[in-house]
XYZ file of C-alpha atoms in Angstrom:
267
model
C 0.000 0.000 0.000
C 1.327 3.520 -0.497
C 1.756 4.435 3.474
C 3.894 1.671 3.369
C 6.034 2.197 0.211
C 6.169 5.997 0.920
C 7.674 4.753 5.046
C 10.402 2.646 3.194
C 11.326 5.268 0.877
C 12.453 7.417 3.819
C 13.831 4.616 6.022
C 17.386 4.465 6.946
C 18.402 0.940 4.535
C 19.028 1.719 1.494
C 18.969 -1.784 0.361
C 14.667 -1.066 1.336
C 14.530 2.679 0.017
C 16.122 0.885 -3.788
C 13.489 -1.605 -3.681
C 10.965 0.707 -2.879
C 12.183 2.962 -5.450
C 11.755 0.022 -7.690
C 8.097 -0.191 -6.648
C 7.564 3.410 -8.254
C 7.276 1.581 -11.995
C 4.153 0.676 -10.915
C 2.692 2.554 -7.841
C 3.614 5.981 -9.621
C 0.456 6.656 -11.211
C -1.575 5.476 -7.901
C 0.021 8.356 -5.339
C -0.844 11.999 -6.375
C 2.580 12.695 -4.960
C 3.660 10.352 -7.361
C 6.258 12.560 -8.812
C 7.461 13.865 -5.550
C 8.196 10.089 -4.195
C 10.184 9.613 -7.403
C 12.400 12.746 -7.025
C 12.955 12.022 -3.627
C 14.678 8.453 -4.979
C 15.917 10.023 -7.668
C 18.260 12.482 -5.568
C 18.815 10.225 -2.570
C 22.195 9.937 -1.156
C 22.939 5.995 -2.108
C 23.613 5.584 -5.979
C 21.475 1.983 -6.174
C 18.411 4.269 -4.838
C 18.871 6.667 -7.679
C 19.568 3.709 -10.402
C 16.070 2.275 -9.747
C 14.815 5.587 -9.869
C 16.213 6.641 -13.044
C 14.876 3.385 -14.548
C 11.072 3.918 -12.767
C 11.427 6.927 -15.057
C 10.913 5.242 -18.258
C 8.241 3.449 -16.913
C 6.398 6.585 -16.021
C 7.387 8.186 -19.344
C 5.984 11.724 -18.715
C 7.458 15.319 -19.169
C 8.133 15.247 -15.410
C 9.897 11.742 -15.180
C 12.394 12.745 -17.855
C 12.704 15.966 -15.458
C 13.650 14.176 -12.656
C 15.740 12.001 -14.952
C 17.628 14.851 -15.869
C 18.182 16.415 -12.486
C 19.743 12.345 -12.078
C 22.147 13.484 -14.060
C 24.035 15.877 -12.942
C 24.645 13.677 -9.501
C 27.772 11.194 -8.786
C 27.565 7.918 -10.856
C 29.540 5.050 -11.116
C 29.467 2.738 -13.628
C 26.048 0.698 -13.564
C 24.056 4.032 -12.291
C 25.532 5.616 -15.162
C 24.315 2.792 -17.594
C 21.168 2.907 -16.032
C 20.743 7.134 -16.697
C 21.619 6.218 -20.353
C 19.783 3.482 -21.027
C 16.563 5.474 -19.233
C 17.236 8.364 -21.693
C 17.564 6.204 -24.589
C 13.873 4.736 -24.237
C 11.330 5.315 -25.873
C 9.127 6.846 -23.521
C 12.277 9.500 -22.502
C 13.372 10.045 -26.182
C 10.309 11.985 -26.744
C 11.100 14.495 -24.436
C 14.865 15.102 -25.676
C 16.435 15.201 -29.497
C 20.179 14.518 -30.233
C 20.758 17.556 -32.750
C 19.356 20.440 -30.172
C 19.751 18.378 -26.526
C 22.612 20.726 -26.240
C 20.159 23.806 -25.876
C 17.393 22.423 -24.829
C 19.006 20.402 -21.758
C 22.590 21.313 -21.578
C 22.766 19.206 -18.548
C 21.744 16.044 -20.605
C 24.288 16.608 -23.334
C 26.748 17.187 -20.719
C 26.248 13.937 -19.173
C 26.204 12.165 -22.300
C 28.859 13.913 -24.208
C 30.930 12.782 -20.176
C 30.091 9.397 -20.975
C 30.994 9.218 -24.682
C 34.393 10.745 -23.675
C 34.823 8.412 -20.657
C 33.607 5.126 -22.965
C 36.232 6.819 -25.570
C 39.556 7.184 -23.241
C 38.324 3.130 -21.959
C 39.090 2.226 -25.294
C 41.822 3.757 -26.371
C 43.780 2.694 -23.266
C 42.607 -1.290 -23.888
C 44.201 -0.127 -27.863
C 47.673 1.134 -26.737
C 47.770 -1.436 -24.008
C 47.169 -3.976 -26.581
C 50.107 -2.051 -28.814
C 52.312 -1.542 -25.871
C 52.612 -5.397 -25.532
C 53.943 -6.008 -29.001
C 57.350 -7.987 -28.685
C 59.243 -6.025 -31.516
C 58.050 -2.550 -30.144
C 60.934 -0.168 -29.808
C 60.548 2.438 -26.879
C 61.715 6.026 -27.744
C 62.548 8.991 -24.708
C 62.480 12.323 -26.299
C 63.100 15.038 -24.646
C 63.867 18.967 -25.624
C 67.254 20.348 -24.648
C 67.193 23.894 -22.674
C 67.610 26.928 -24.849
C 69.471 24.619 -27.706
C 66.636 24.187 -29.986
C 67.847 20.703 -30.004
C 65.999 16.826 -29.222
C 67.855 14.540 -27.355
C 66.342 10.905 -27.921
C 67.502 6.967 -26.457
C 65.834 4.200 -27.273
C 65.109 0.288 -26.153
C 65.137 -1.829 -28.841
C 62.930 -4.672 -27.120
C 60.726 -3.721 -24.273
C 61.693 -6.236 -22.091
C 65.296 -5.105 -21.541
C 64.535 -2.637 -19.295
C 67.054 -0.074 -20.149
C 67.839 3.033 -22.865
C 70.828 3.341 -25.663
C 71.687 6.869 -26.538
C 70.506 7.804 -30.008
C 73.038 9.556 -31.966
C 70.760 11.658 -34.533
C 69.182 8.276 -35.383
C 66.696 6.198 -34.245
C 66.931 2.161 -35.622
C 63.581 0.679 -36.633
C 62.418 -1.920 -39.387
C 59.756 -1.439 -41.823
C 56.151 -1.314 -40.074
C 57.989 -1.834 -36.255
C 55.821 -0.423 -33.728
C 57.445 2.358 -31.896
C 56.456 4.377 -29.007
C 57.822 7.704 -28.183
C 57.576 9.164 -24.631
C 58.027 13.154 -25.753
C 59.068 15.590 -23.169
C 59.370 19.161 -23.071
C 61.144 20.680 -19.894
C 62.032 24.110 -21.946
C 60.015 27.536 -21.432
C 59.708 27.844 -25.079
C 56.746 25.286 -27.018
C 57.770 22.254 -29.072
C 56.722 19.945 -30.885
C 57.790 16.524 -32.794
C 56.980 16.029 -36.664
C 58.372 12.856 -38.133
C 58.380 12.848 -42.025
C 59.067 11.242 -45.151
C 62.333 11.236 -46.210
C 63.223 14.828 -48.431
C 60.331 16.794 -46.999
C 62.213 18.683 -44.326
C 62.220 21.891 -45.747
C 58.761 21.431 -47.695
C 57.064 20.818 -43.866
C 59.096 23.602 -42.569
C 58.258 26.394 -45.018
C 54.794 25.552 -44.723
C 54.684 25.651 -41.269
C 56.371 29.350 -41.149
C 53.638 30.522 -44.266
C 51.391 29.367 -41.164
C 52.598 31.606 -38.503
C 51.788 34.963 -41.021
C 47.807 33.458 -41.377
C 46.161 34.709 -38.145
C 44.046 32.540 -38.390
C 45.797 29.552 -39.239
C 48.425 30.186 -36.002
C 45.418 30.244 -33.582
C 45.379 26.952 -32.455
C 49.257 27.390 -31.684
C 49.795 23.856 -33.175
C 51.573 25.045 -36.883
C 50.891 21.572 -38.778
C 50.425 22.665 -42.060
C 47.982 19.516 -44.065
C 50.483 17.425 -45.796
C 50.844 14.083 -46.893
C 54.644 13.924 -46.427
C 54.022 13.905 -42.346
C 54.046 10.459 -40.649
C 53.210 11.342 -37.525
C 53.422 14.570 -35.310
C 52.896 15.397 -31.338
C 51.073 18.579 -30.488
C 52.776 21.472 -29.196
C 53.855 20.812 -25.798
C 54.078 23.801 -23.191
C 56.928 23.966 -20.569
C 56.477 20.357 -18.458
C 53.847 18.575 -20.604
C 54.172 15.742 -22.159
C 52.796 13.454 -24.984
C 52.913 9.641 -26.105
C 52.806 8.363 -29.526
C 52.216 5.432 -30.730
C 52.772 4.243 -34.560
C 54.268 2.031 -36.936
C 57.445 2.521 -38.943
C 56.936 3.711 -42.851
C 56.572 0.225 -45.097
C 59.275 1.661 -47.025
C 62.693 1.700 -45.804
C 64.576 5.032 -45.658
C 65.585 7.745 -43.017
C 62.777 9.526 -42.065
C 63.823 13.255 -40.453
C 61.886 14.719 -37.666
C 61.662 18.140 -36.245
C 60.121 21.100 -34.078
C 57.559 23.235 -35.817
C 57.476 26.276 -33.402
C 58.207 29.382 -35.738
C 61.653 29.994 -35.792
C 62.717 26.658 -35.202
């Protein structure tokens, strides 16, 4: 009966209140202060209470459940409650209340939650890809770092990963056709750098067109200077004093020695 569901919604086991929260898929539409008992589980301080709350919402399916749905989301969630929220928005019943191509106005704290998950579901899987690359037994490890004020890199390399220590590189960097290679790219200097690899006789080509994009106002906004070219293998961004950046490619099919260099103006 609703005394009874409405006394274990505000009783101190949360195990009871999530149950009872559960009970609002059906018992909603029989309390006038239907919507009221659901917000209540919907903000409540244990994150089980809220997950059957958020999915009692797309049983109710009105304007107000996908309000209180909404309000879900901008609270803590782990993993399952935030599966739950998503799910919930994706049903049917919810979907009417929210579109993909204006969410973002409409309900900025929707699209904020979602674009958080997309992003979160995104890093997940590109750590699982370079752990997956990292474990390759021909990869070649690569420490570059920026030497103060010289304009210069200073690179050392392992040649299997399991050897557990670094060879200086003299200008050179050994690597087969299509080996994997990751490079660990430092900058401790106060002015930006940045690391372009490219094909072999394209130095000066990338350069110039890199210093054309430092006059385009436009073109130096982002503070990146990678001008669009084919003749680039693979490039870091511009690291600031301290940052740092990991790639992670393959070696050109094609054997040859492939330069690389910093693209900061001037450089």
């Amino acid at each position: 009966n609703l005394p009874l569901l409405r006394e274990v919604l505000a009783c101190d086991n949360h195990h009871a209140r999530a149950a009872a929260a559960r009970q609002l898929r059906h018992w909603h539409g029989l309390a006038k202060d239907g919507d009221k008992l659901l917000a209540k589980a919907a903000s409540d301080v244990n994150g089980l209470v809220r997950m059957e709350a958020a999915i009692a919402c797309s049983y109710v399916g009105t304007k107000e459940a996908f309000e209180v749905l909404a309000d879900v989301t901008a609270l803590p969630s782990e993993r399952h409650l935030a599966y739950a929220i998503k799910t919930s928005l994706g049903s049917a019943p919810m979907r009417k209340f929210w579109d993909k191509d204006t969410v973002e106005k409409t309900n900025p704290q929707v699209h904020a939650f979602l674009f958080k998950e997309k992003a979160a579901n995104q890093r997940a899987e590109k750590s699982q890809r370079d752990k997956k690359f990292d474990r390759q037994k021909n990869l070649i490890k690569v420490k570059l770092t920026c030497v103060k004020e010289k304009m210069l890199f200073a690179a050392e390399y392992m040649l299997k990963p399991n050897l557990g220590e670094y060879k200086e590189a003299f200008g050179e960097i050994p690597a087969k056709p299509s080996q994997p290679i990751r490079v660990e790219f430092d900058n401790p200097d106060v002015t930006p750098h940045n690391f372009v690899l490219v094909q072999p006789g394209s130095l000066e080509q990338v350069g110039l067109a890199a210093n054309e994009m430092a006059k385009d106002p436009e073109a130096a906004k982002s503070g990146q200077f990678i001008p669009k070219s084919k003749k680039i293998i693979v490039h870091s961004r511009m690291l600031k004093q301290g940052e740092k950046e990991t790639l992670r490619f393959k070696a050109p099919r094609k054997p040859g020695r492939d330069p690389y260099l910093c693209r900061f103006p001037g450089h």
